[in-house]
mmCIF file of N, CA and C in Angstrom:
data_model
loop_
_atom_site.group_PDB
_atom_site.id
_atom_site.type_symbol
_atom_site.label_atom_id
_atom_site.label_comp_id
_atom_site.label_asym_id
_atom_site.label_seq_id
_atom_site.Cartn_x
_atom_site.Cartn_y
_atom_site.Cartn_z
ATOM 1 N N ILE A 1 0.856 -1.179 0.000
ATOM 2 C CA ILE A 1 0.000 0.000 0.000
ATOM 3 C C ILE A 1 0.895 1.233 0.000
ATOM 4 N N PHE A 2 0.642 2.114 -0.959
ATOM 5 C CA PHE A 2 1.377 3.368 -1.063
ATOM 6 C C PHE A 2 0.392 4.524 -0.971
ATOM 7 N N SER A 3 0.812 5.582 -0.329
ATOM 8 C CA SER A 3 0.003 6.791 -0.230
ATOM 9 C C SER A 3 0.641 7.865 -1.104
ATOM 10 N N LEU A 4 -0.148 8.442 -1.987
ATOM 11 C CA LEU A 4 0.348 9.484 -2.879
ATOM 12 C C LEU A 4 0.063 10.847 -2.267
ATOM 13 N N ASN A 5 1.119 11.601 -2.023
ATOM 14 C CA ASN A 5 0.989 12.943 -1.461
ATOM 15 C C ASN A 5 1.081 13.939 -2.612
ATOM 16 N N MET A 6 -0.063 14.446 -3.035
ATOM 17 C CA MET A 6 -0.098 15.347 -4.186
ATOM 18 C C MET A 6 0.670 16.633 -3.917
ATOM 19 N N GLY A 7 0.646 17.109 -2.682
ATOM 20 C CA GLY A 7 1.374 18.328 -2.339
ATOM 21 C C GLY A 7 2.863 18.175 -2.571
ATOM 22 N N SER A 8 3.386 17.004 -2.250
ATOM 23 C CA SER A 8 4.815 16.754 -2.459
ATOM 24 C C SER A 8 5.164 16.686 -3.939
ATOM 25 N N LEU A 9 4.248 16.146 -4.744
ATOM 26 C CA LEU A 9 4.503 16.073 -6.185
ATOM 27 C C LEU A 9 4.523 17.462 -6.817
ATOM 28 N N VAL A 10 3.650 18.330 -6.339
ATOM 29 C CA VAL A 10 3.552 19.677 -6.903
ATOM 30 C C VAL A 10 4.669 20.584 -6.376
ATOM 31 N N ALA A 11 5.074 20.362 -5.128
ATOM 32 C CA ALA A 11 6.066 21.231 -4.483
ATOM 33 C C ALA A 11 7.368 21.285 -5.272
ATOM 34 N N GLY A 12 7.828 22.466 -5.516
ATOM 35 C CA GLY A 12 9.109 22.661 -6.187
ATOM 36 C C GLY A 12 9.073 22.492 -7.695
ATOM 37 N N ALA A 13 7.908 22.220 -8.255
ATOM 38 C CA ALA A 13 7.798 22.085 -9.711
ATOM 39 C C ALA A 13 7.834 23.486 -10.315
ATOM 40 N N LYS A 14 8.992 23.872 -10.808
ATOM 41 C CA LYS A 14 9.190 25.231 -11.303
ATOM 42 C C LYS A 14 8.828 25.386 -12.774
ATOM 43 N N TYR A 15 9.011 24.336 -13.533
ATOM 44 C CA TYR A 15 8.842 24.432 -14.972
ATOM 45 C C TYR A 15 7.555 23.762 -15.419
ATOM 46 N N ARG A 16 7.005 24.278 -16.501
ATOM 47 C CA ARG A 16 5.795 23.714 -17.066
ATOM 48 C C ARG A 16 6.034 22.257 -17.434
ATOM 49 N N GLY A 17 5.171 21.392 -16.982
ATOM 50 C CA GLY A 17 5.289 19.977 -17.296
ATOM 51 C C GLY A 17 6.090 19.176 -16.283
ATOM 52 N N GLU A 18 6.755 19.828 -15.353
ATOM 53 C CA GLU A 18 7.569 19.103 -14.363
ATOM 54 C C GLU A 18 6.691 18.240 -13.460
ATOM 55 N N PHE A 19 5.562 18.781 -13.003
ATOM 56 C CA PHE A 19 4.626 18.004 -12.193
ATOM 57 C C PHE A 19 4.103 16.821 -12.993
ATOM 58 N N GLU A 20 3.757 17.082 -14.251
ATOM 59 C CA GLU A 20 3.226 16.032 -15.117
ATOM 60 C C GLU A 20 4.235 14.893 -15.256
ATOM 61 N N GLU A 21 5.493 15.212 -15.429
ATOM 62 C CA GLU A 21 6.530 14.186 -15.546
ATOM 63 C C GLU A 21 6.672 13.382 -14.259
ATOM 64 N N ARG A 22 6.585 14.047 -13.130
ATOM 65 C CA ARG A 22 6.668 13.355 -11.836
ATOM 66 C C ARG A 22 5.520 12.367 -11.678
ATOM 67 N N LEU A 23 4.307 12.829 -11.984
ATOM 68 C CA LEU A 23 3.143 11.956 -11.840
ATOM 69 C C LEU A 23 3.197 10.807 -12.838
ATOM 70 N N LYS A 24 3.647 11.069 -14.057
ATOM 71 C CA LYS A 24 3.785 10.003 -15.053
ATOM 72 C C LYS A 24 4.728 8.917 -14.563
ATOM 73 N N ALA A 25 5.820 9.309 -13.917
ATOM 74 C CA ALA A 25 6.782 8.334 -13.398
ATOM 75 C C ALA A 25 6.138 7.454 -12.336
ATOM 76 N N VAL A 26 5.347 8.058 -11.464
ATOM 77 C CA VAL A 26 4.650 7.290 -10.429
ATOM 78 C C VAL A 26 3.671 6.318 -11.077
ATOM 79 N N LEU A 27 2.897 6.798 -12.040
ATOM 80 C CA LEU A 27 1.905 5.954 -12.696
ATOM 81 C C LEU A 27 2.552 4.815 -13.474
ATOM 82 N N GLU A 28 3.688 5.060 -14.094
ATOM 83 C CA GLU A 28 4.402 4.000 -14.812
ATOM 84 C C GLU A 28 4.886 2.919 -13.848
ATOM 85 N N ASP A 29 5.359 3.321 -12.675
ATOM 86 C CA ASP A 29 5.776 2.344 -11.664
ATOM 87 C C ASP A 29 4.598 1.482 -11.230
ATOM 88 N N ILE A 30 3.442 2.110 -11.082
ATOM 89 C CA ILE A 30 2.249 1.365 -10.679
ATOM 90 C C ILE A 30 1.845 0.391 -11.778
ATOM 91 N N LYS A 31 1.849 0.848 -13.026
ATOM 92 C CA LYS A 31 1.493 -0.027 -14.149
ATOM 93 C C LYS A 31 2.429 -1.221 -14.240
ATOM 94 N N GLY A 32 3.695 -1.006 -13.960
ATOM 95 C CA GLY A 32 4.686 -2.072 -14.058
ATOM 96 C C GLY A 32 4.726 -3.007 -12.863
ATOM 97 N N SER A 33 3.870 -2.788 -11.887
ATOM 98 C CA SER A 33 3.913 -3.595 -10.661
ATOM 99 C C SER A 33 3.085 -4.870 -10.743
ATOM 100 N N ASP A 34 2.429 -5.112 -11.860
ATOM 101 C CA ASP A 34 1.582 -6.300 -12.030
ATOM 102 C C ASP A 34 0.530 -6.418 -10.935
ATOM 103 N N GLY A 35 -0.055 -5.302 -10.552
ATOM 104 C CA GLY A 35 -1.133 -5.298 -9.572
ATOM 105 C C GLY A 35 -0.700 -5.429 -8.126
ATOM 106 N N GLU A 36 0.589 -5.331 -7.859
ATOM 107 C CA GLU A 36 1.071 -5.488 -6.491
ATOM 108 C C GLU A 36 1.114 -4.178 -5.711
ATOM 109 N N ILE A 37 0.789 -3.068 -6.360
ATOM 110 C CA ILE A 37 0.761 -1.777 -5.671
ATOM 111 C C ILE A 37 -0.691 -1.341 -5.520
ATOM 112 N N LEU A 38 -1.052 -1.041 -4.298
ATOM 113 C CA LEU A 38 -2.352 -0.465 -3.995
ATOM 114 C C LEU A 38 -2.099 0.995 -3.647
ATOM 115 N N LEU A 39 -2.681 1.905 -4.421
ATOM 116 C CA LEU A 39 -2.425 3.332 -4.247
ATOM 117 C C LEU A 39 -3.566 3.990 -3.483
ATOM 118 N N PHE A 40 -3.218 4.696 -2.426
ATOM 119 C CA PHE A 40 -4.173 5.462 -1.625
ATOM 120 C C PHE A 40 -3.921 6.940 -1.883
ATOM 121 N N ILE A 41 -4.983 7.663 -2.246
ATOM 122 C CA ILE A 41 -4.877 9.108 -2.460
ATOM 123 C C ILE A 41 -5.884 9.774 -1.535
ATOM 124 N N ASP A 42 -5.380 10.348 -0.440
ATOM 125 C CA ASP A 42 -6.243 11.047 0.506
ATOM 126 C C ASP A 42 -6.746 12.333 -0.147
ATOM 127 N N GLU A 43 -7.975 12.679 0.145
ATOM 128 C CA GLU A 43 -8.575 13.894 -0.417
ATOM 129 C C GLU A 43 -8.517 13.864 -1.948
ATOM 130 N N LEU A 44 -8.962 12.763 -2.515
ATOM 131 C CA LEU A 44 -8.891 12.544 -3.960
ATOM 132 C C LEU A 44 -9.493 13.703 -4.764
ATOM 133 N N HIS A 45 -10.514 14.331 -4.237
ATOM 134 C CA HIS A 45 -11.166 15.426 -4.970
ATOM 135 C C HIS A 45 -10.227 16.609 -5.216
ATOM 136 N N THR A 46 -9.147 16.713 -4.448
ATOM 137 C CA THR A 46 -8.233 17.850 -4.609
ATOM 138 C C THR A 46 -7.321 17.718 -5.824
ATOM 139 N N ILE A 47 -7.285 16.539 -6.459
ATOM 140 C CA ILE A 47 -6.377 16.380 -7.596
ATOM 141 C C ILE A 47 -6.916 16.987 -8.879
ATOM 142 N N VAL A 48 -8.215 17.293 -8.906
ATOM 143 C CA VAL A 48 -8.777 17.912 -10.103
ATOM 144 C C VAL A 48 -8.139 19.285 -10.266
ATOM 145 N N GLY A 49 -7.419 19.460 -11.331
ATOM 146 C CA GLY A 49 -6.739 20.717 -11.604
ATOM 147 C C GLY A 49 -5.328 20.787 -11.054
ATOM 148 N N ALA A 50 -4.910 19.808 -10.251
ATOM 149 C CA ALA A 50 -3.560 19.842 -9.673
ATOM 150 C C ALA A 50 -2.515 19.734 -10.773
ATOM 151 N N GLY A 51 -1.597 20.668 -10.797
ATOM 152 C CA GLY A 51 -0.519 20.660 -11.768
ATOM 153 C C GLY A 51 -0.897 21.184 -13.132
ATOM 154 N N LYS A 52 -2.100 21.711 -13.270
ATOM 155 C CA LYS A 52 -2.580 22.185 -14.572
ATOM 156 C C LYS A 52 -1.879 23.467 -14.984
ATOM 157 N N THR A 53 -1.276 23.433 -16.156
ATOM 158 C CA THR A 53 -0.703 24.621 -16.779
ATOM 159 C C THR A 53 -1.084 24.586 -18.246
ATOM 160 N N ASP A 54 -0.808 25.628 -18.969
ATOM 161 C CA ASP A 54 -1.101 25.639 -20.403
ATOM 162 C C ASP A 54 -0.359 24.512 -21.085
ATOM 163 N N GLY A 55 -1.100 23.668 -21.779
ATOM 164 C CA GLY A 55 -0.483 22.589 -22.534
ATOM 165 C C GLY A 55 -0.183 21.348 -21.719
ATOM 166 N N ALA A 56 -0.407 21.369 -20.416
ATOM 167 C CA ALA A 56 -0.156 20.196 -19.576
ATOM 168 C C ALA A 56 -1.487 19.625 -19.100
ATOM 169 N N MET A 57 -1.484 18.348 -18.820
ATOM 170 C CA MET A 57 -2.673 17.675 -18.347
ATOM 171 C C MET A 57 -2.708 17.723 -16.820
ATOM 172 N N ASP A 58 -3.887 17.885 -16.237
ATOM 173 C CA ASP A 58 -3.970 17.892 -14.778
ATOM 174 C C ASP A 58 -3.969 16.458 -14.246
ATOM 175 N N ALA A 59 -3.753 16.322 -12.953
ATOM 176 C CA ALA A 59 -3.618 15.008 -12.325
ATOM 177 C C ALA A 59 -4.881 14.166 -12.490
ATOM 178 N N GLY A 60 -6.037 14.794 -12.383
ATOM 179 C CA GLY A 60 -7.289 14.058 -12.523
ATOM 180 C C GLY A 60 -7.400 13.371 -13.869
ATOM 181 N N ASN A 61 -7.087 14.089 -14.935
ATOM 182 C CA ASN A 61 -7.163 13.505 -16.276
ATOM 183 C C ASN A 61 -6.090 12.451 -16.510
ATOM 184 N N MET A 62 -4.962 12.573 -15.834
ATOM 185 C CA MET A 62 -3.911 11.569 -15.982
ATOM 186 C C MET A 62 -4.289 10.266 -15.280
ATOM 187 N N LEU A 63 -5.063 10.360 -14.211
ATOM 188 C CA LEU A 63 -5.458 9.178 -13.451
ATOM 189 C C LEU A 63 -6.686 8.473 -14.018
ATOM 190 N N LYS A 64 -7.513 9.172 -14.764
ATOM 191 C CA LYS A 64 -8.765 8.604 -15.272
ATOM 192 C C LYS A 64 -8.595 7.244 -15.951
ATOM 193 N N PRO A 65 -7.656 7.084 -16.879
ATOM 194 C CA PRO A 65 -7.534 5.781 -17.550
ATOM 195 C C PRO A 65 -7.222 4.632 -16.586
ATOM 196 N N MET A 66 -6.493 4.911 -15.528
ATOM 197 C CA MET A 66 -6.139 3.854 -14.584
ATOM 198 C C MET A 66 -7.289 3.526 -13.640
ATOM 199 N N LEU A 67 -8.227 4.445 -13.480
ATOM 200 C CA LEU A 67 -9.361 4.224 -12.590
ATOM 201 C C LEU A 67 -10.537 3.571 -13.303
ATOM 202 N N ALA A 68 -10.522 3.581 -14.613
ATOM 203 C CA ALA A 68 -11.636 3.018 -15.382
ATOM 204 C C ALA A 68 -11.565 1.503 -15.439
#
């Protein structure tokens, strides 16, 4: 069981797309775990719009395919 701290992912992201790259890396690790990672996201509703910049995808839209 892993807990994803969205604040930590966003913190220090100075450049456009940096947050997106961080979240992509986490999601790739989860995909490659063959179902052995259970991800807990406290306050899930707060991810809508998290990390959103012009031309970048927000966290909510990045997670949608994995939640479907």
